[in-house]
Structure formats: structure tokens, C-alpha cells
Tab-separated table of C-alpha atoms in Angstrom:
chain	number	residue	atom	x	y	z
A	213	GLY	CA	-14.913	-13.278	5.371
A	214	ALA	CA	-12.000	-12.560	7.663
A	215	GLY	CA	-9.671	-9.924	6.361
A	216	VAL	CA	-6.522	-8.514	7.892
A	217	SER	CA	-7.121	-7.144	11.355
A	218	GLN	CA	-4.992	-4.784	13.404
A	219	SER	CA	-5.089	-3.674	16.997
A	220	PRO	CA	-5.301	-1.270	18.572
A	221	ARG	CA	-6.927	0.991	15.987
A	222	TYR	CA	-5.705	4.073	17.828
A	223	LYS	CA	-2.800	4.498	20.197
A	224	VAL	CA	-1.645	7.593	22.024
A	225	ALA	CA	1.763	7.385	23.622
A	226	LYS	CA	3.884	9.801	25.546
A	227	ARG	CA	7.313	10.438	24.107
A	228	GLY	CA	9.685	7.799	25.377
A	229	GLN	CA	7.084	5.074	25.885
A	230	ASP	CA	7.262	1.710	24.162
A	231	VAL	CA	4.338	0.575	22.002
A	232	ALA	CA	3.338	-2.727	20.412
A	233	LEU	CA	1.098	-2.959	17.380
A	234	ARG	CA	-0.532	-6.233	16.397
A	235	CYS	CA	-1.456	-7.633	12.995
A	236	ASP	CA	-3.578	-10.710	12.282
A	237	PRO	CA	-3.154	-11.606	8.595
A	238	ILE	CA	-5.590	-13.507	6.451
A	239	SER	CA	-5.413	-17.162	7.441
A	240	GLY	CA	-2.917	-19.121	5.367
A	241	HIS	CA	-1.204	-16.095	3.875
A	242	VAL	CA	2.518	-16.627	3.579
A	243	SER	CA	3.675	-13.047	3.223
A	244	LEU	CA	3.209	-10.222	5.690
A	245	PHE	CA	4.273	-6.614	5.224
A	246	TRP	CA	4.348	-3.575	7.485
A	247	TYR	CA	4.054	-0.068	6.062
A	248	GLN	CA	4.143	3.393	7.608
A	249	GLN	CA	1.869	6.105	6.247
A	250	ALA	CA	2.511	9.702	7.224
A	251	LEU	CA	-0.278	12.237	6.880
A	252	GLY	CA	-0.939	13.093	3.251
A	253	GLN	CA	1.594	10.594	1.925
A	254	GLY	CA	1.568	7.157	0.393
A	255	PRO	CA	2.470	4.146	2.536
A	256	GLU	CA	6.154	3.367	2.849
A	257	PHE	CA	7.586	-0.097	3.326
A	258	LEU	CA	9.018	-1.056	6.702
A	259	THR	CA	9.571	-4.804	6.783
A	260	TYR	CA	8.584	-8.112	5.207
A	261	PHE	CA	8.045	-11.637	6.545
A	262	GLN	CA	7.739	-14.854	4.620
A	263	ASN	CA	6.175	-17.199	7.138
A	264	GLU	CA	8.233	-16.642	10.314
A	265	ALA	CA	11.355	-15.433	8.532
A	266	GLN	CA	11.974	-11.704	8.382
A	267	LEU	CA	13.483	-11.435	4.916
A	268	ASP	CA	13.673	-7.681	4.588
A	269	LYS	CA	13.846	-5.010	7.260
A	270	SER	CA	15.483	-2.367	5.134
A	271	GLY	CA	12.631	0.092	5.638
A	272	LEU	CA	12.745	0.208	9.435
A	273	PRO	CA	13.746	3.805	10.192
A	274	SER	CA	15.854	3.112	13.259
A	275	ASP	CA	16.904	0.424	15.678
A	276	ARG	CA	14.012	1.493	17.890
A	277	PHE	CA	11.723	-0.381	15.496
A	278	PHE	CA	11.465	-4.130	15.810
A	279	ALA	CA	9.069	-6.633	14.249
A	280	GLU	CA	8.417	-10.310	14.762
A	281	ARG	CA	6.204	-13.102	13.487
A	282	PRO	CA	7.295	-16.054	15.604
A	283	GLU	CA	4.795	-18.665	14.425
A	284	GLY	CA	4.315	-17.418	10.906
A	285	SER	CA	0.907	-15.961	11.583
A	286	VAL	CA	0.331	-13.001	13.920
A	287	SER	CA	2.931	-10.257	13.760
A	288	THR	CA	3.873	-7.533	16.201
A	289	LEU	CA	5.585	-4.260	15.390
A	290	LYS	CA	7.269	-2.771	18.428
A	291	ILE	CA	8.551	0.762	18.719
A	292	GLN	CA	10.795	1.541	21.640
A	293	ARG	CA	11.259	4.989	23.172
A	294	THR	CA	8.713	6.570	20.835
A	295	GLN	CA	9.457	9.963	19.314
A	296	GLN	CA	7.075	12.509	17.846
A	297	GLU	CA	8.262	11.700	14.338
A	298	ASP	CA	6.924	8.167	14.834
A	299	SER	CA	3.371	9.544	14.690
A	300	ALA	CA	1.767	7.934	11.647
A	301	VAL	CA	-0.631	5.223	10.569
A	302	TYR	CA	0.944	1.782	10.609
A	303	LEU	CA	-0.523	-0.554	8.026
A	304	CYS	CA	-0.194	-4.298	7.839
A	305	ALA	CA	-0.779	-6.273	4.639
A	306	SER	CA	-0.730	-9.957	3.797
A	307	SER	CA	-0.604	-11.920	0.583
A	308	ARG	CA	-1.089	-15.558	-0.266
A	309	ASP	CA	2.242	-15.907	-2.017
A	310	ARG	CA	5.351	-13.811	-2.259
A	311	GLY	CA	4.163	-10.231	-2.210
A	312	GLY	CA	5.564	-9.301	-5.580
A	313	ARG	CA	3.512	-11.899	-7.406
A	314	ASP	CA	0.343	-11.652	-5.464
A	315	THR	CA	-2.066	-9.031	-4.273
A	316	GLN	CA	-1.508	-7.538	-0.846
A	317	TYR	CA	-4.602	-7.031	1.283
A	318	PHE	CA	-4.436	-4.355	3.919
A	319	GLY	CA	-5.760	-4.054	7.425
A	320	PRO	CA	-7.443	-0.906	8.762
A	321	GLY	CA	-4.214	0.388	10.277
A	322	THR	CA	-3.173	1.621	13.698
A	323	ARG	CA	-3.025	5.385	14.093
A	324	LEU	CA	-0.169	6.185	16.473
A	325	THR	CA	0.059	9.620	18.028
A	326	VAL	CA	3.117	10.438	20.096
A	327	LEU	CA	2.727	13.423	22.387
B	212	ALA	CA	15.541	3.118	-9.082
B	213	GLN	CA	11.919	2.191	-8.732
B	214	LYS	CA	9.463	5.022	-8.447
B	215	VAL	CA	5.774	5.783	-8.878
B	216	THR	CA	4.603	9.277	-9.765
B	217	GLN	CA	1.062	10.524	-9.432
B	218	ALA	CA	1.320	14.077	-10.640
B	219	GLN	CA	-2.237	15.045	-9.748
B	220	THR	CA	-2.427	15.845	-6.065
B	221	GLU	CA	-6.127	16.702	-5.983
B	222	ILE	CA	-8.956	16.525	-8.495
B	223	SER	CA	-12.454	17.848	-8.030
B	224	VAL	CA	-15.303	16.907	-10.354
B	225	VAL	CA	-19.060	17.109	-10.389
B	226	GLU	CA	-21.063	13.905	-10.192
B	227	LYS	CA	-21.472	12.064	-13.512
B	228	GLU	CA	-18.301	13.530	-14.982
B	229	ASP	CA	-15.596	11.163	-16.202
B	230	VAL	CA	-12.212	11.477	-14.532
B	231	THR	CA	-8.778	9.997	-15.264
B	232	LEU	CA	-6.111	9.516	-12.633
B	233	ASP	CA	-2.580	9.392	-13.991
B	234	CYS	CA	0.210	7.072	-12.881
B	235	VAL	CA	3.752	6.870	-14.253
B	236	TYR	CA	6.252	4.323	-12.982
B	237	GLU	CA	9.967	3.582	-13.201
B	238	THR	CA	11.602	0.193	-12.783
B	239	ARG	CA	14.605	-1.748	-14.039
B	240	ASP	CA	12.864	-5.068	-13.665
B	241	THR	CA	11.362	-6.721	-16.716
B	242	THR	CA	8.809	-8.476	-14.534
B	243	TYR	CA	6.739	-6.263	-12.320
B	244	TYR	CA	3.210	-5.722	-11.094
B	245	LEU	CA	1.066	-2.627	-10.971
B	246	PHE	CA	-1.792	-1.946	-8.590
B	247	TRP	CA	-4.428	0.605	-7.799
B	248	TYR	CA	-5.805	0.996	-4.294
B	249	LYS	CA	-8.584	3.208	-2.975
B	250	GLN	CA	-8.371	4.805	0.472
B	251	PRO	CA	-11.717	6.253	1.560
B	252	PRO	CA	-11.969	8.594	4.563
B	253	SER	CA	-12.220	5.553	6.841
B	254	GLY	CA	-8.553	4.926	6.062
B	255	GLU	CA	-8.496	1.311	4.922
B	256	LEU	CA	-6.711	0.596	1.641
B	257	VAL	CA	-9.039	-1.224	-0.718
B	258	PHE	CA	-7.560	-3.238	-3.576
B	259	LEU	CA	-8.935	-2.357	-7.018
B	260	ILE	CA	-6.756	-4.001	-9.642
B	261	ARG	CA	-3.474	-5.810	-10.283
B	262	ARG	CA	-1.710	-6.086	-13.651
B	263	ASN	CA	1.528	-7.842	-14.517
B	264	SER	CA	4.087	-6.432	-16.904
B	265	PHE	CA	3.357	-9.001	-19.598
B	266	ASP	CA	-0.314	-8.192	-19.858
B	267	GLU	CA	-0.992	-4.893	-21.559
B	268	GLN	CA	-4.643	-5.512	-22.165
B	269	ASN	CA	-6.832	-2.757	-20.888
B	270	GLU	CA	-9.404	-3.747	-18.335
B	271	ILE	CA	-12.900	-2.577	-17.583
B	272	SER	CA	-14.844	-3.303	-14.430
B	273	GLY	CA	-18.169	-1.554	-14.287
B	274	ARG	CA	-17.496	2.189	-14.226
B	275	TYR	CA	-13.758	1.627	-13.745
B	276	SER	CA	-11.234	1.133	-16.520
B	277	TRP	CA	-7.466	0.929	-16.635
B	278	ASN	CA	-5.073	1.760	-19.466
B	279	PHE	CA	-1.637	0.137	-19.219
B	280	GLN	CA	0.983	1.334	-21.704
B	281	LYS	CA	4.519	0.009	-21.325
B	282	SER	CA	5.807	2.353	-24.024
B	283	THR	CA	5.088	5.342	-21.796
B	284	SER	CA	5.401	3.498	-18.444
B	285	SER	CA	1.910	4.555	-17.534
B	286	PHE	CA	-1.017	2.848	-15.836
B	287	ASN	CA	-3.923	5.284	-15.831
B	288	PHE	CA	-7.262	4.809	-14.142
B	289	THR	CA	-10.543	6.203	-15.436
B	290	ILE	CA	-13.816	6.452	-13.569
B	291	THR	CA	-16.796	6.900	-15.837
B	292	ALA	CA	-19.882	8.744	-14.605
B	293	SER	CA	-18.327	9.490	-11.222
B	294	GLN	CA	-20.378	9.261	-8.047
B	295	VAL	CA	-20.031	10.875	-4.636
B	296	VAL	CA	-19.030	7.483	-3.201
B	297	ASP	CA	-15.956	7.562	-5.431
B	298	SER	CA	-14.526	10.358	-3.285
B	299	ALA	CA	-11.290	9.009	-1.809
B	300	VAL	CA	-7.539	9.039	-2.167
B	301	TYR	CA	-6.368	6.712	-4.924
B	302	PHE	CA	-2.918	5.177	-4.876
B	303	CYS	CA	-0.985	3.618	-7.709
B	304	ALA	CA	1.675	1.121	-6.630
B	305	LEU	CA	4.441	-1.009	-8.119
B	306	SER	CA	6.069	-4.231	-6.986
B	307	GLU	CA	9.012	-5.912	-8.637
B	308	ALA	CA	9.885	-9.542	-9.127
B	309	GLY	CA	13.302	-8.907	-7.632
B	310	ASN	CA	15.430	-9.726	-10.658
B	311	TYR	CA	17.878	-7.034	-9.632
B	312	GLY	CA	18.017	-8.177	-6.056
B	313	GLY	CA	16.833	-6.562	-2.893
B	314	SER	CA	13.158	-6.439	-3.621
B	315	GLN	CA	10.971	-8.928	-1.829
B	316	GLY	CA	7.850	-7.733	-3.511
B	317	ASN	CA	7.066	-4.816	-1.267
B	318	LEU	CA	4.819	-2.191	-2.798
B	319	ILE	CA	6.194	1.171	-3.857
B	320	PHE	CA	3.394	3.711	-3.705
B	321	GLY	CA	2.826	7.043	-5.349
B	322	LYS	CA	1.799	9.973	-3.199
B	323	GLY	CA	-1.831	9.491	-4.114
B	324	THR	CA	-4.494	11.563	-5.831
B	325	LYS	CA	-7.339	12.905	-3.751
B	326	LEU	CA	-10.563	12.756	-5.730
B	327	SER	CA	-13.542	14.802	-4.616
B	328	VAL	CA	-16.836	14.187	-6.378
B	329	LYS	CA	-19.421	16.847	-5.664
B	330	PRO	CA	-23.163	16.268	-6.049
């Protein structure tokens, strides 16, 4: 069955470049979450969408981070003017209902390395 | 404030040993959900179990079992007769219903416990 997919799986960027990370959630899932996982740490919340509405972006670390889900399905996380501290794995998760009530299923992640 | 603590950073066992991974949580919400995820070397987070705060029944699934105790705010995970394929990082996570505002159900993760099972 189709799970959550993310692309690219790996991305190397030079400091200062903009990057765009894509997430395809499970079809029909209402909720979509982005998390950032630094090496050796647990994932940390970035932002949450319910359908096309971005209801929580409290975890975005700076205004260089921007996320969208314009049609309530595919989502893109964009990082402008990348910095070395942005190097991490970016995980996308979706759930059928509101995330708190339902299980979140994760994609394989995008490993971003900023040189 | 909500928090998940996994005090064991790394555990190493020999195949067929039983092993328990500890998880302690903090929350103000009366309705919340607890999860365990497995992250093998490939990196993908694999869902193992979800419990809600009103269901304290322990659960067993094959070699896996979970012990949820609200009195001690703990949700421990035991693997019986461990196998090499169980080697991974295991994360405990919490989500809240949002009764105190702010939470939209995002997961709060512990730092994970790295389990190594040697043959």
C-alpha cells in the first residue's frame, strides 16, 4: 500500500542556497506534520496542516523556513538561505484525523546536508 | 510543560535476552496519547503502538509488550527473547488533546534508546 513518500531522499546544498522538500501524504489523510531530526536526537515538531490550513507553525526555527499545502494534499517545506545548522533529517508524517487522536505515519525523510 | 524522558541512551543485549525500554512522560492534559516508534538503521520511523490516557490495559503483540501506568506516568516497552532484527533506536512519544490550548496533536518525542542485540 502507498505510505508517506518524501523527495528527494538526500539533498546537499551550499550555504546560502534555497531548498524545497516535498511530502506526499497517505491519500485522504487530513493532518500533515513536519519534523526536524538532528543527529542522535528525537524528531522535533516544525509545523502542522489540517487540510490546506497551516494551524501551527510554532516549531519553525526562523523566518527562513516556510511550508505550504495548497490543495490539502502534497506539502512542500522550503528553507531559504540555508545555514549549516539546518543540516538534519526532515520527516513528514500524516494522520487520518487530527494528529493528537490518531496515529501519525512517517515518510522515509529527507537528509539535508548544508556545506 | 509536556515532556518525554527516555533515560536509557543505549542498551546492549545478547540475542534471546529480554529487554525493557523505559519511558516517563509529563503532561497537564487529562486526555493524551502515547506512542512507541522504531527507527532502524534505514531511518524510517515505524509505528509500533498507540495508547490513550483512559486505557491502562497492558498490551502484548507477539514478543512485544507494553506496560502503561498512569500513577507513575510511565509507558515501558518490553521485548521478549530479543533478536538481532530488533536492533534499532526506539522512541517514545506523547501527543495531547489540546485541552490547555496550543497543541494541535503534534508528537513530543523522547531522545530515544538505541538497542543493540548481538548474536
